[in-house]
Tab-separated table of C-alpha atoms and ligand atoms in Angstrom:
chain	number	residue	atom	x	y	z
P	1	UNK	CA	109.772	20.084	132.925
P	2	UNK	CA	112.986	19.613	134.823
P	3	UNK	CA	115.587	21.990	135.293
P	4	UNK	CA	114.121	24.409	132.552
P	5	UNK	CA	111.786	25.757	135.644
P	6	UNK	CA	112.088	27.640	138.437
P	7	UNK	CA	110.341	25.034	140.966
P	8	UNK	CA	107.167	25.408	143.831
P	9	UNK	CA	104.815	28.215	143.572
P	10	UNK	CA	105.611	30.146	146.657
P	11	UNK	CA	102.968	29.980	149.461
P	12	UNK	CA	100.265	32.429	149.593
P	13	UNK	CA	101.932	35.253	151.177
P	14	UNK	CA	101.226	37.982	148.766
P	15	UNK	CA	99.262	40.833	149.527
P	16	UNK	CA	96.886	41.109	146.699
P	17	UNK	CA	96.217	44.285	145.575
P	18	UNK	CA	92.361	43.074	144.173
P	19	UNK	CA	90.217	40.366	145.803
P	20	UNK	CA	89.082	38.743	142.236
P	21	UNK	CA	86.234	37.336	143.289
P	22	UNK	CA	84.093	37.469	146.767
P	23	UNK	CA	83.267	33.845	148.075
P	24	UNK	CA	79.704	33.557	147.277
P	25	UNK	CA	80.626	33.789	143.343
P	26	UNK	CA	83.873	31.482	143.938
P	27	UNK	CA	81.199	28.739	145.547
P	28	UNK	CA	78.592	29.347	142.595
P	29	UNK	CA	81.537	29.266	140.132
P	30	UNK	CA	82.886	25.875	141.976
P	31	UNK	CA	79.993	24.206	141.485
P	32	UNK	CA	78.631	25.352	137.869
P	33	UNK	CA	82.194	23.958	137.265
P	34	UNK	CA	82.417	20.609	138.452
P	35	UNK	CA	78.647	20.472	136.762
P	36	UNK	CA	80.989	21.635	133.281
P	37	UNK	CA	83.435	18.731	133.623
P	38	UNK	CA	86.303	20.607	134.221
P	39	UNK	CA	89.165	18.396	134.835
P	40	UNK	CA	92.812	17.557	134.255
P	41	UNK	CA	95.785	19.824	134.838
P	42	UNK	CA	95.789	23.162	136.348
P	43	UNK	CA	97.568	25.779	138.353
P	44	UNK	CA	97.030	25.336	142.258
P	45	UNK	CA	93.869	26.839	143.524
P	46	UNK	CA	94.278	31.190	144.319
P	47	UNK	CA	91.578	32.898	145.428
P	48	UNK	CA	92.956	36.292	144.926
P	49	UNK	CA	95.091	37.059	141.912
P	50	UNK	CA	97.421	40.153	140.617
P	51	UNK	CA	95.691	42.397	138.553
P	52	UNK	CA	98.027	44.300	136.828
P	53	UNK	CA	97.069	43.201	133.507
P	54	UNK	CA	93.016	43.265	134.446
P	55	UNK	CA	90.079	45.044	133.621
P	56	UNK	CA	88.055	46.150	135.871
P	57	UNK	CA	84.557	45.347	133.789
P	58	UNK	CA	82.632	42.504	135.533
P	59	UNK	CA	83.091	39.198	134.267
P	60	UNK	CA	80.770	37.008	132.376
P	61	UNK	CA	78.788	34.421	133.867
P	62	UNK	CA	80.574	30.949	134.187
P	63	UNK	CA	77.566	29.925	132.165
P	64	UNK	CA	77.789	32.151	129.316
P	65	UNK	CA	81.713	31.474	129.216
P	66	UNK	CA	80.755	28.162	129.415
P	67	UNK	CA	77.563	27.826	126.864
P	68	UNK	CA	78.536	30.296	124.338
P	69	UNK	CA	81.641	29.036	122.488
P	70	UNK	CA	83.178	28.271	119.330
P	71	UNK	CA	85.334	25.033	119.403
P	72	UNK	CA	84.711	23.850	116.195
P	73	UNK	CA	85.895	20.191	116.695
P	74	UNK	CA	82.815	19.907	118.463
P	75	UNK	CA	80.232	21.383	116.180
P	76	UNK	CA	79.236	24.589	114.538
P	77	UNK	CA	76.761	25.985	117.059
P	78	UNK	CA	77.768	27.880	120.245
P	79	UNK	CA	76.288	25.476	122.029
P	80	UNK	CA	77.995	22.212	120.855
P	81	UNK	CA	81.503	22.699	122.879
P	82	UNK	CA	79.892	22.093	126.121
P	83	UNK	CA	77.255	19.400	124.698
P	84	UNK	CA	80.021	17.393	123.788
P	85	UNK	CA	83.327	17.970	124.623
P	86	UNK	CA	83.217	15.902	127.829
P	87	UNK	CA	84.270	13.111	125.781
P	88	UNK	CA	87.528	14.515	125.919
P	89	UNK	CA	90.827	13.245	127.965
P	90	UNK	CA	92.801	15.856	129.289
P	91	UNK	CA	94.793	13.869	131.560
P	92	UNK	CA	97.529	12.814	131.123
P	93	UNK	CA	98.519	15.841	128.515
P	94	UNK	CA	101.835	17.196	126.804
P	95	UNK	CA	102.980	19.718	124.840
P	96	UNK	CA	105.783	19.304	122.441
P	97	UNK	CA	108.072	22.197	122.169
P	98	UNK	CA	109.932	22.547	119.256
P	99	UNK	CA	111.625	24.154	116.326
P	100	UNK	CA	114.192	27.143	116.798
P	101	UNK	CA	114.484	26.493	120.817
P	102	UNK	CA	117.582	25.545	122.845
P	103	UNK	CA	115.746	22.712	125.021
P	104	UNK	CA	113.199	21.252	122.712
P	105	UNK	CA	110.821	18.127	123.871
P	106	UNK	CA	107.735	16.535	124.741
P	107	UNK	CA	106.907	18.481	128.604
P	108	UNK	CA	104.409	17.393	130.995
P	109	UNK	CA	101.668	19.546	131.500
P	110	UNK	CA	101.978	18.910	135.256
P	111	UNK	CA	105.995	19.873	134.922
P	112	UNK	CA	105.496	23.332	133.364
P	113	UNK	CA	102.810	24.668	135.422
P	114	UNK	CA	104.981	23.401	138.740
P	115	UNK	CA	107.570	25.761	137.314
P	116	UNK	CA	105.032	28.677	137.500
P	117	UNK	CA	105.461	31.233	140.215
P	118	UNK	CA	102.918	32.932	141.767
P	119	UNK	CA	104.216	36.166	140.620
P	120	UNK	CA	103.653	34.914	137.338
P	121	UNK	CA	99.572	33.955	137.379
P	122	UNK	CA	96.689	35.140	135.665
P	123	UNK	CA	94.480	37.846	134.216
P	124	UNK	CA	90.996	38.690	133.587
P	125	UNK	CA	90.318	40.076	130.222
P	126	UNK	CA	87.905	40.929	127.182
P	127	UNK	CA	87.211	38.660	124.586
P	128	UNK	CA	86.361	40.205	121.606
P	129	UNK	CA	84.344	39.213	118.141
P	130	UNK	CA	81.408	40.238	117.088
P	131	UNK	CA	80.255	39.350	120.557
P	132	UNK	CA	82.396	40.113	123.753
P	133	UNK	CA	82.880	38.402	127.034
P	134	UNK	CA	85.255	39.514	130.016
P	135	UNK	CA	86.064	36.068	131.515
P	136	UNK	CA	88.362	35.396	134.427
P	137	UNK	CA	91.400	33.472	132.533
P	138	UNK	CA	94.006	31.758	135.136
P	139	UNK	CA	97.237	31.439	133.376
P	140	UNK	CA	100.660	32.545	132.608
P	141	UNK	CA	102.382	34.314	130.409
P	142	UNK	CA	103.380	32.455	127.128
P	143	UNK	CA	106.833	34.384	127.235
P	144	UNK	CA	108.146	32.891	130.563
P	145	UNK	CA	107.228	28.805	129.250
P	146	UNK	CA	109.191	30.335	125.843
P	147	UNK	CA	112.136	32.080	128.001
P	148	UNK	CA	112.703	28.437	129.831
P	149	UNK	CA	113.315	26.710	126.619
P	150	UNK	CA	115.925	29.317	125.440
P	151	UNK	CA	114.575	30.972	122.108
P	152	UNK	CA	116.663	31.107	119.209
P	153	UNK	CA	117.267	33.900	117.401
P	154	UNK	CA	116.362	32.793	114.164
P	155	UNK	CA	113.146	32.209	115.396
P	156	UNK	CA	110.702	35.181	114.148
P	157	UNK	CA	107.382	33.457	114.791
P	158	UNK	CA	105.685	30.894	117.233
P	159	UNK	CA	103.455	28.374	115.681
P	160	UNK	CA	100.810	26.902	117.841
P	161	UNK	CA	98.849	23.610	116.880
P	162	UNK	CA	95.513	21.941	118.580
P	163	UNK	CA	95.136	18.208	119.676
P	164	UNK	CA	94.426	15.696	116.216
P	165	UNK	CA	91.654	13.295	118.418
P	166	UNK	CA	88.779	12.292	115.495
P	167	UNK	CA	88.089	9.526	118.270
P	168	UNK	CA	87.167	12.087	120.770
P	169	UNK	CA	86.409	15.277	118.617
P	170	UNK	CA	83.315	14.237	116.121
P	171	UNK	CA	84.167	17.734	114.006
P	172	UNK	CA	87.403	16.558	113.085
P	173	UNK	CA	85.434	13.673	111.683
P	174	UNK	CA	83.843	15.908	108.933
P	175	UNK	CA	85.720	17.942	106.583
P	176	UNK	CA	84.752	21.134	108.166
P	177	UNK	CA	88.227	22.859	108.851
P	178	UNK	CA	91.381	21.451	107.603
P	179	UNK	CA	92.770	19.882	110.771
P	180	UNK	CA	94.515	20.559	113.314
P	181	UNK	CA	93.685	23.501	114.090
P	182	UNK	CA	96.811	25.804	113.842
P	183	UNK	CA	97.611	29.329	114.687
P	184	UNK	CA	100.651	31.880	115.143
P	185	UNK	CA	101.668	35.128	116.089
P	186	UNK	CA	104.871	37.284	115.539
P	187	UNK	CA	107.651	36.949	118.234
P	188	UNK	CA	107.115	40.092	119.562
P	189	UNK	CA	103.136	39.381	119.909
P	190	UNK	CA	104.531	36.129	121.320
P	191	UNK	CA	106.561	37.718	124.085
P	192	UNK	CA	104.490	40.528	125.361
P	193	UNK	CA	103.314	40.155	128.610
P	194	UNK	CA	99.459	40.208	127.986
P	195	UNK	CA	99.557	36.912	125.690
P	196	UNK	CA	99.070	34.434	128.079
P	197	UNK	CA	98.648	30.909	127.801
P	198	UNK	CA	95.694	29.830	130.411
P	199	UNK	CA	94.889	26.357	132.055
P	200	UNK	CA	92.057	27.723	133.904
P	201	UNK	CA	89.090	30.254	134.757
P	202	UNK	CA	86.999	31.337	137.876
P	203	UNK	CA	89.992	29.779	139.839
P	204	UNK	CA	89.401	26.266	138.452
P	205	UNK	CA	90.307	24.048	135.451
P	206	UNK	CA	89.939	25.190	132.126
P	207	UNK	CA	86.318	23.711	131.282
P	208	UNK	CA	86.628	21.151	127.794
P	209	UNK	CA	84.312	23.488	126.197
P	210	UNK	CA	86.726	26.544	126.446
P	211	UNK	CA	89.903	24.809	125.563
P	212	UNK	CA	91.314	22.460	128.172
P	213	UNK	CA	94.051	21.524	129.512
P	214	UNK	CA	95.725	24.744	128.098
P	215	UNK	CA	95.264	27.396	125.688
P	216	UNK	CA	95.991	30.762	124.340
P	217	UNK	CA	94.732	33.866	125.228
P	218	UNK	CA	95.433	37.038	122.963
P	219	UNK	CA	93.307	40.066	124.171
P	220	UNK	CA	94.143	42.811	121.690
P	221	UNK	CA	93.030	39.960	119.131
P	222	UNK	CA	89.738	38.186	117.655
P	223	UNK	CA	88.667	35.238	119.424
P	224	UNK	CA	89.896	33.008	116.983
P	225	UNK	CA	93.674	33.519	117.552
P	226	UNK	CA	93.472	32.168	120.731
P	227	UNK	CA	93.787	28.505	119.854
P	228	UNK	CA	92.641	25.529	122.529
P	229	UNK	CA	94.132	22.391	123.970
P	230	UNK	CA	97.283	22.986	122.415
P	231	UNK	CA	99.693	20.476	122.323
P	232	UNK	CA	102.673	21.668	119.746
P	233	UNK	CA	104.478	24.974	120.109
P	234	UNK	CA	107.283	25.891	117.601
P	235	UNK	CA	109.686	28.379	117.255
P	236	UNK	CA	109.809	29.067	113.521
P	237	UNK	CA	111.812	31.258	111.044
P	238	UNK	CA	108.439	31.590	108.621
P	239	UNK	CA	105.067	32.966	108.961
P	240	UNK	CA	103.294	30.035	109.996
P	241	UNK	CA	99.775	29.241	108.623
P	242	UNK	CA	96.587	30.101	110.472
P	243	UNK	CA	93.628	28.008	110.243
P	244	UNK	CA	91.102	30.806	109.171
P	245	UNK	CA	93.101	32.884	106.849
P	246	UNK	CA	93.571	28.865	105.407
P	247	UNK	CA	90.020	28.773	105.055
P	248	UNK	CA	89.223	32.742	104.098
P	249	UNK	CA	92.402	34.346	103.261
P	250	UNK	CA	89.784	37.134	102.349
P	251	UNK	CA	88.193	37.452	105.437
P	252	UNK	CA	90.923	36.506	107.913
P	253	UNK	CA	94.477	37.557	107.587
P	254	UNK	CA	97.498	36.470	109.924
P	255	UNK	CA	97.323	39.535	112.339
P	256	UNK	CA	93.711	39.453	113.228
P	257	UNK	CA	94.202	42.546	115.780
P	258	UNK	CA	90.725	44.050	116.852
P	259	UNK	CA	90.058	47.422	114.677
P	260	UNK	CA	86.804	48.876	114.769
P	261	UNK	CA	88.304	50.822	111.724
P	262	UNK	CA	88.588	47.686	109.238
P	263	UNK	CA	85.312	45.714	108.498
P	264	UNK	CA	85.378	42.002	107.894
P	265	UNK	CA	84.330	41.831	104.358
P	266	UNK	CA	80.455	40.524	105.480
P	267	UNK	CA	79.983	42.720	108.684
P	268	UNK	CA	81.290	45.670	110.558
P	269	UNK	CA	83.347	45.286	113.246
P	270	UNK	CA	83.209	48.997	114.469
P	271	UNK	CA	80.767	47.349	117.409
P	272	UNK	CA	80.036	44.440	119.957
P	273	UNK	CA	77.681	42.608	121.483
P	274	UNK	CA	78.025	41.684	125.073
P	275	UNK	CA	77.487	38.731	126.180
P	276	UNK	CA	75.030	38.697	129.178
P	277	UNK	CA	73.367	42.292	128.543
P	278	UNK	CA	70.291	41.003	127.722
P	279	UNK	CA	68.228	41.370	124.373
P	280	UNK	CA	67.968	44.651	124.262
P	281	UNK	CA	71.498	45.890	125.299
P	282	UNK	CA	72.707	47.961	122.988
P	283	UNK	CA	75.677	47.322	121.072
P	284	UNK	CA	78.895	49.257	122.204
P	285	UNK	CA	81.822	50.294	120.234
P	286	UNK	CA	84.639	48.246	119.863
P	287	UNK	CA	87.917	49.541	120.681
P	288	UNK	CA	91.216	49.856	118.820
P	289	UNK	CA	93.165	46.770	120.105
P	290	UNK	CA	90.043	45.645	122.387
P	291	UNK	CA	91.239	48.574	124.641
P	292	UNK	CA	94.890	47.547	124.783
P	293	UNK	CA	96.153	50.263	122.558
P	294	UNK	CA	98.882	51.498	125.172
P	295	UNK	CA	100.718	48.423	125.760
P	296	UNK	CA	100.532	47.073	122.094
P	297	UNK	CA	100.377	50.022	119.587
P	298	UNK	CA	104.244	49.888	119.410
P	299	UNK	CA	104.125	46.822	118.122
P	300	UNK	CA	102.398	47.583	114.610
P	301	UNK	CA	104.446	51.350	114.244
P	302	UNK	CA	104.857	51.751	110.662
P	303	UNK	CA	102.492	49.168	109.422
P	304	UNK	CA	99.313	49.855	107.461
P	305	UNK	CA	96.795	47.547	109.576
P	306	UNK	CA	94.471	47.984	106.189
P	307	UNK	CA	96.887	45.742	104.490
P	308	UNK	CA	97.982	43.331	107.409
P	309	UNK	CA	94.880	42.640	108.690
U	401	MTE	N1	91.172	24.410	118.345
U	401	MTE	C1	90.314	25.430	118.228
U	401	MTE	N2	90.588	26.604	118.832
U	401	MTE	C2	89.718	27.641	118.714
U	401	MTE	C3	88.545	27.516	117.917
U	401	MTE	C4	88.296	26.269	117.288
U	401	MTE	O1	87.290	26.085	116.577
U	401	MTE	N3	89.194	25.261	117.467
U	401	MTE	N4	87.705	28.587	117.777
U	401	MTE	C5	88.285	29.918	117.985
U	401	MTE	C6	87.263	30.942	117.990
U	401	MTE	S1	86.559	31.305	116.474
U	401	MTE	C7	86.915	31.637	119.122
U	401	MTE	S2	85.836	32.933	119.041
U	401	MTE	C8	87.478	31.249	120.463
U	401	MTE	C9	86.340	31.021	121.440
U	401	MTE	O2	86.814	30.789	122.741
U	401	MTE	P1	85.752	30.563	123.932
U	401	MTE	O3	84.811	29.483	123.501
U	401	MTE	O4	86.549	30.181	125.141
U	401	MTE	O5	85.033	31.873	124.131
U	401	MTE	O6	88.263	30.072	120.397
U	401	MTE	C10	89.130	29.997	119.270
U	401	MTE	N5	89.980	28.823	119.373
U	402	MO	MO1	85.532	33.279	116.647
């Protein structure tokens, strides 16, 4: 994307302070991978990545991240996404950046991640719904893609929006969701350093199934905030809609943080499943902000999270 990025991720010369993954899981995850169809653009190959943003829980599988998802423009089940998102192009791919921002346009995908530094890469983190994965996201951090195209200051939210394909996404065929797929966050939520947008896991592509070429990653929030194969971003004055408080207002509201301490109105969500334990693993408790509480409390100060839910 031109002069908006710094350019050339700096060679290797880093002295990581984890080694993310030893080599026998990098092979295993290589080739589970290229049997998942991941393709299209992504961040140059790392083997070891910063961690200051990690967890230190062991991640998933790459086939439960990759079997157990919810892309609904591919079906209901968990097991649709990777049954048939392969139809999917992801290559060539833009996003259009927009709104309230000082250099809007239509950017590469290949131009913005050539402007990210090595510095800047990736993060392993939680998922969280009623279920929970820890899955080893590569990507960087929405703020420094927002900081490039010069942020207004009018601009008190980010709106996000997902790829309109009926041709290649048989969901959006059916009357399931109101499409596309759209989502949002606050500016602040927007510019903190742990939302990150990611174009990749295990070290490779982002898989179809889990939101390819690129998409968001919020970990102190429900899965369903973090929206895939994005390919609109907007800097907006407004609350922007959100597909499932669209659908539910009840059930879903714009803020969506995890809170063990306020049920959905059909289930608690004072525990999780993980993903990978095994039948009889027992559930554990969730935690306030999926565990994030001391980097994003601050944020909601003053706020009854009853209310904004
Ligand atoms: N475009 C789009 N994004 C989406 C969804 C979707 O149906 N469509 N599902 C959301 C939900 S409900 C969840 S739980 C997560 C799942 O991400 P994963 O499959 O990578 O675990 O994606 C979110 N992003
Ligand atoms: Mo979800």
């Amino acid at each position: 994307m031109g002069k908006a990025f710094r350019s050339g991720i700096p060679s290797a010369e880093i002295t990581p302070k984890e080694a993310y993954l030893n080599r026998r899981q990098l092979m295993t995850g290589m080739g589970a991978l290229a049997a998942a169809g991941a393709a299209g653009p992504a961040l140059a190959k790392l083997t070891t990545v910063p961690s200051k943003y990690s967890t230190d829980m062991k991640p998933n599988s790459l086939e439960d991240i990759t079997h157990y998802n919810n892309f609904y423009e591919f079906g209901l089940q968990k097991t649709d996404p990777a049954a048939y998102a392969g139809k999917l192009t992801v290559d060539p791919w833009s996003v259009e950046i927009g709104g309230l921002v000082d250099k809007p346009g239509t950017y590469a995908l290949d131009d913005i991640l050539k402007g990210v530094t090595l510095e800047e890469r990736v993060y392993r983190f939680r998922c969280v719904e009623a279920w929970s994965m820890v899955i080893p996201w590569d990507g960087f951090p929405l703020s420094t893609l927002l900081d490039r195209v010069g942020v207004q200051p009018g601009a008190k939210y980010i709106a996000f929006q997902t790829v309109l394909r009926p041709s290649e996404m048989p969901g959006q065929r059916s009357g399931l969701l109101d499409w596309p797929y759209v989502e949002g966050l606050r500016m602040d939520e927007a510019m903190h350093p742990l939302t990150i947008l990611a174009t990749g896991l295990y070290g490779e592509p982002m898989p179809k199934q889990n939101g390819a070429p690129i998409r968001l990653v919020v970990p102190w929030k429900y899965g369903f905030k973090s929206i895939k194969s994005i390919v609109k971003i907007t800097a907006v004055a407004d609350q922007p809609p959100t597909t499932w408080n669209l659908q539910a207002p009840k059930e879903y509201g714009f803020y969506s943080n995890v809170n063990p301490h306020v049920d959905h109105p059909r289930w608690s969500q004072a525990s999780e499943r993980r993903i990978g334990g095994g039948l009889f693993a027992p559930r554990v408790d969730t935690l306030m902000f999926n565990g994030y509480g001391d980097e994003v409390a601050s944020l909601y100060a003053g706020m009854d999270l009853r209310k904004d839910f």
